[in-house]
Short mmCIF file of C-alpha atoms and ligand atoms in Angstrom, two decimals:
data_model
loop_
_atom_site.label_atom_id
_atom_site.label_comp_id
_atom_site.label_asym_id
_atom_site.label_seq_id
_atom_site.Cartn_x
_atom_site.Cartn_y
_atom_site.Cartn_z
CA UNK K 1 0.00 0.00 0.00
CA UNK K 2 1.53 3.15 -1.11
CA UNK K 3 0.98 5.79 1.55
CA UNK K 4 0.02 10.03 0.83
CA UNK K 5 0.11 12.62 3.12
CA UNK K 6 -1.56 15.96 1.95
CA UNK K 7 -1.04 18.97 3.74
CA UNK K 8 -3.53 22.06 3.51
CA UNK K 9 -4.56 25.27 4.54
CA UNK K 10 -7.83 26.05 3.19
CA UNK K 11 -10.63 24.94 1.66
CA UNK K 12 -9.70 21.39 0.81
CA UNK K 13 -10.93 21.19 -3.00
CA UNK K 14 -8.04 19.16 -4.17
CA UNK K 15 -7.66 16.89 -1.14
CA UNK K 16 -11.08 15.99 -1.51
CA UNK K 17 -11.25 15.00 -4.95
CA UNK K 18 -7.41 12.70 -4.13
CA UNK K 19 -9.24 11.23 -1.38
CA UNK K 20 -12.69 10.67 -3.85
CA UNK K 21 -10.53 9.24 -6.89
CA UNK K 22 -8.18 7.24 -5.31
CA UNK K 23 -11.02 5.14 -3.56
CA UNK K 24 -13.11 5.12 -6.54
CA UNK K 25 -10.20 3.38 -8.97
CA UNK K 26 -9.40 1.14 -6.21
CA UNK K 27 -5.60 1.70 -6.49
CA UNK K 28 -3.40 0.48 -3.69
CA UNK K 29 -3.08 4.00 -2.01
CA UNK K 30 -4.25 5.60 1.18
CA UNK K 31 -4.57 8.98 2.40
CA UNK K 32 -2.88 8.35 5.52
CA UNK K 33 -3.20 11.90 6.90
CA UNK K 34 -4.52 15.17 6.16
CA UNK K 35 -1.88 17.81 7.93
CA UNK K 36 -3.32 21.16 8.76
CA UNK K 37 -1.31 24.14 10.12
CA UNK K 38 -4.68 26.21 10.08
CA UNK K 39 -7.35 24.49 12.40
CA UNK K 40 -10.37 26.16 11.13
CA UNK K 41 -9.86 25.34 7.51
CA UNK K 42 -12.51 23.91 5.51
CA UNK K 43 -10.04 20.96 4.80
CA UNK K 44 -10.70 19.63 8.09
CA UNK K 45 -14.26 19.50 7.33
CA UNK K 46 -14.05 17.62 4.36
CA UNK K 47 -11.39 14.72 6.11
CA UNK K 48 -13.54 14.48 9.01
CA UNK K 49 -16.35 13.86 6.15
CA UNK K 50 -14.46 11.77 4.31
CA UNK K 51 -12.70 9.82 7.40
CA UNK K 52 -8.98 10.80 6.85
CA UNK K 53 -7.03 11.01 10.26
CA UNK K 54 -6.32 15.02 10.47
CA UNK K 55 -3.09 16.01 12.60
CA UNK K 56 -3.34 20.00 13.55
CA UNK K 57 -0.13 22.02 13.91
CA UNK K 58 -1.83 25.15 14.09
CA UNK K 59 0.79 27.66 12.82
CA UNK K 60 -0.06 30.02 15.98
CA UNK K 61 0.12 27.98 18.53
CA UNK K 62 4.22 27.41 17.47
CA UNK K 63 6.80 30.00 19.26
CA UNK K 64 8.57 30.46 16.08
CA UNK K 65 8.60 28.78 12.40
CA UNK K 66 11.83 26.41 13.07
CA UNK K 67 9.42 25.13 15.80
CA UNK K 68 6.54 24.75 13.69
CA UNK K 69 8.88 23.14 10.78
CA UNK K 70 10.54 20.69 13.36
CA UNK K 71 7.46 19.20 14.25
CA UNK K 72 5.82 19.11 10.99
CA UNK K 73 9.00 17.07 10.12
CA UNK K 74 8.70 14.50 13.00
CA UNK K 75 5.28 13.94 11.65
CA UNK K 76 6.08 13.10 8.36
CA UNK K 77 9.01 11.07 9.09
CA UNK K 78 6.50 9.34 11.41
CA UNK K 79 3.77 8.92 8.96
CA UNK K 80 6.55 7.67 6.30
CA UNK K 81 4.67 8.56 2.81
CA UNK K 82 5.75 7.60 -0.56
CA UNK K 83 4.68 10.49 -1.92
CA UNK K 84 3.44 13.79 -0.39
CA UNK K 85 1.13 16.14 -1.61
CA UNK K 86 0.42 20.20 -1.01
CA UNK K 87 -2.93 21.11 -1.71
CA UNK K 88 -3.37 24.73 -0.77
CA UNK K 89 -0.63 24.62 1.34
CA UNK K 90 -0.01 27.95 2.24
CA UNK K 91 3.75 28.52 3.50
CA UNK K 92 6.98 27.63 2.15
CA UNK K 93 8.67 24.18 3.03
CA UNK K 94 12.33 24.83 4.73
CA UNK K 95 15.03 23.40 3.13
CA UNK K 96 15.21 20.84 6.06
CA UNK K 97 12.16 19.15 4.96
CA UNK K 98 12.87 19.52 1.13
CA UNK K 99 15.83 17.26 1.77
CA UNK K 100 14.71 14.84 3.57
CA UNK K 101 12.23 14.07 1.26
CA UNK K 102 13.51 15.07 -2.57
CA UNK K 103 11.63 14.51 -5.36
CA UNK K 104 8.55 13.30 -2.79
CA UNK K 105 6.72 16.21 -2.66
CA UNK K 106 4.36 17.53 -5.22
CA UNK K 107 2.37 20.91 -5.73
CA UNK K 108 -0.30 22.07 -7.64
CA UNK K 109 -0.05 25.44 -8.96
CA UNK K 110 -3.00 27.57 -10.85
CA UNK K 111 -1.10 29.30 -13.30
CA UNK K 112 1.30 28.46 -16.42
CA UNK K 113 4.52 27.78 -14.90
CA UNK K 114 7.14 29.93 -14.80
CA UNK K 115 4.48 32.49 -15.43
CA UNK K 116 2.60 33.69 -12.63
CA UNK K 117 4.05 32.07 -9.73
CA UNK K 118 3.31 32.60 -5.40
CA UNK K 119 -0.13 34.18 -4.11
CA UNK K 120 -3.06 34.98 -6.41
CA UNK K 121 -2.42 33.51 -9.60
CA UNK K 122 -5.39 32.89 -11.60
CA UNK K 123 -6.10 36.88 -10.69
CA UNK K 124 -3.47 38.05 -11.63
CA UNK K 125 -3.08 35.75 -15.14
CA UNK K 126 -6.69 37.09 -15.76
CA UNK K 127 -5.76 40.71 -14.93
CA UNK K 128 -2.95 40.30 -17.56
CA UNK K 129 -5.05 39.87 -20.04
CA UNK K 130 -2.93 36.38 -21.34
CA UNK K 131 -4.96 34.38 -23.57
CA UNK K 132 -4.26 30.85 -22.46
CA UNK K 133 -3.44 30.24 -18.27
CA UNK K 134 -3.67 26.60 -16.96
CA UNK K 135 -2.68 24.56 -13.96
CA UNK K 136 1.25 23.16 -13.24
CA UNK K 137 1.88 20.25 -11.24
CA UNK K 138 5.47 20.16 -10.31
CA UNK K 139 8.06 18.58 -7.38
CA UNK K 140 8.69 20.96 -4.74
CA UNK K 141 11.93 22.38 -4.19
CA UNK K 142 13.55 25.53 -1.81
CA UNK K 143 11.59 28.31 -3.93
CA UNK K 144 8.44 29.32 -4.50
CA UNK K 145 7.06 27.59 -7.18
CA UNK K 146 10.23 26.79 -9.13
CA UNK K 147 10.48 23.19 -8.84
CA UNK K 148 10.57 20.86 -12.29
CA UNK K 149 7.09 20.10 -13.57
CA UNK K 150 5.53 17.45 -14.35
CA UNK K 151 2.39 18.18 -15.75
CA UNK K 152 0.88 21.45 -16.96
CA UNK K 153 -2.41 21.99 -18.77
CA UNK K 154 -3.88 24.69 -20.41
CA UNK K 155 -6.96 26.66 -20.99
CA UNK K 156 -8.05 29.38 -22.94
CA UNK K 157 -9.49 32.53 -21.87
CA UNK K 158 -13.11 33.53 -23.57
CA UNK K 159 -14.31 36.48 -24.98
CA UNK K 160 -16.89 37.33 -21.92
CA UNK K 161 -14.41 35.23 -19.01
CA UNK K 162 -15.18 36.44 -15.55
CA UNK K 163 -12.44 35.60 -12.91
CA UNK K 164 -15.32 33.80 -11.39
CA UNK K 165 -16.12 31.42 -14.75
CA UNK K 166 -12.04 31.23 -14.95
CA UNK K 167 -11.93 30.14 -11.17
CA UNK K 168 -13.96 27.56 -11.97
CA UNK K 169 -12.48 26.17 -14.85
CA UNK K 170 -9.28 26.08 -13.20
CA UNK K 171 -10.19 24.73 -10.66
CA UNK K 172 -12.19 22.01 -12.43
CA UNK K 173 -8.77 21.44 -14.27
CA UNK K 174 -6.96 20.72 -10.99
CA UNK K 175 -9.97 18.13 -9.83
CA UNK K 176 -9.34 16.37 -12.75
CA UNK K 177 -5.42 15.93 -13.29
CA UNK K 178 -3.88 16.13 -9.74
CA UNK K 179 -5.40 12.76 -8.89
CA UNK K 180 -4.52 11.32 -12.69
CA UNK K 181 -0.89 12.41 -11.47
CA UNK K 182 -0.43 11.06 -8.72
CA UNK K 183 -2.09 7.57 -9.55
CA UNK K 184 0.67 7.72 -12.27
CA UNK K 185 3.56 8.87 -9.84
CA UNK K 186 2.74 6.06 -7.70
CA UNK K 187 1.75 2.98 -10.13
CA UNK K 188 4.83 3.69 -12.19
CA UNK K 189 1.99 3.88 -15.61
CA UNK K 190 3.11 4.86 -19.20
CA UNK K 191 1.06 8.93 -19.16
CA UNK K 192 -0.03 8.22 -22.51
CA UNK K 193 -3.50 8.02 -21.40
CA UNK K 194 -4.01 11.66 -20.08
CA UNK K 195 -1.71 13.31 -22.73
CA UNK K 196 -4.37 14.38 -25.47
C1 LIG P 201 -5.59 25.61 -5.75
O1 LIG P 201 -5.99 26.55 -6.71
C2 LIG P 201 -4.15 25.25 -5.92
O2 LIG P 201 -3.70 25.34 -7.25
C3 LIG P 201 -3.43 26.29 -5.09
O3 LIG P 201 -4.28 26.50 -3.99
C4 LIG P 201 -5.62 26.20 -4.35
C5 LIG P 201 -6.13 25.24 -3.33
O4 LIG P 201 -7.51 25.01 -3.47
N1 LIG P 201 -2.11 25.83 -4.72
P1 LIG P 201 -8.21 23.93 -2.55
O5 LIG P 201 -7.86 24.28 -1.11
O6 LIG P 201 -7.71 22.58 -2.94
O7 LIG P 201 -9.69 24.08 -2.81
#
């Protein structure tokens, strides 16, 4: 059984539909533990839903990051995953954990890679006026969105796009690949059957 841990902040979109698709294909992988540093998000909600054990290392309650960090890296190397996964994870992994666990962690990112990267991307691809933005799936390395990618996808902007319809869309997009990529990550399978 090939284990995940995802780790969010927010509302949980993503983790839910990993949790959904990976039960529904039957594969031989587990969510083995939604990790939260924000207790009240929406994410919690949804595992509690969806029975996935949640730990809470509620960013506020640490006396410094390096605390926070250190125990969020006890936990993992606890929980051992194969492979795992930020969903709306909302602060920068230190160095200390990137290391320990290279070319194990993966992030989903709503914009066209290098384009766009950090805090309010589809807004700010939208506000831009680009023609075509998309989603990036990529390992996780020391900066903000820089690591290689491994999947990207893109979608074109209509005449008469809101940032609400492109919202939407995107995140539709991310529903729909970042479970096809990580099945595919962990079952070793030929990507021919998601590349159009
Ligand atoms: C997604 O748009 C993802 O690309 C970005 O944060 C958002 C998380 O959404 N990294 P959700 O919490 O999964 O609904």
């Amino acid at each position: 059984m090939k284990r995940i841990v995802v780790l969010a902040s927010g509302n949980g979109s993503n983790f839910e539909s990993i949790v959904k698709k990976t039960r529904e294909w039957k594969l031989n992988i587990e969510i083995t533990a939604l990790i939260t540093d924000n207790k009240n998000a929406f994410a919690v909600k949804r595992a509690g839903r969806l029975k996935v054990p949640v730990i809470i290392l509620h960013y506020g309650d640490f006396v410094s990051k390096d605390e926070y960090n250190r125990i969020l890296l006890e936990e993992l190397k606890r929980l051992s995953p194969h492979l795992i996964v930020l969903a709306g994870y909302m602060r920068i992994l230190p160095p200390f954990i990137v290391n320990e666990f290279r070319r194990k962690i993966i992030n989903i990112h709503p914009s066209l890679l290098p384009a766009f990267p950090g805090l309010n991307a589809i807004e700010r691809a939208f506000r831009a006026g680009v023609k075509y933005t998309g989603i990036t799936i990529h390992y996780v390395d020391e900066g903000v969105d820089t690591g290689e990618i491994i999947e990207q996808r893109c979608i074109r902007i209509r005449g008469g796009e809101t940032l609400s319809s492109l919202e939407k869309r995107i995140h539709r997009l991310e529903h729909y690949y970042y479970p096809r990529v990580i099945k595919d990550l962990l079952t070793e399978q030929s990507r021919s059957d998601i590349i159009i």
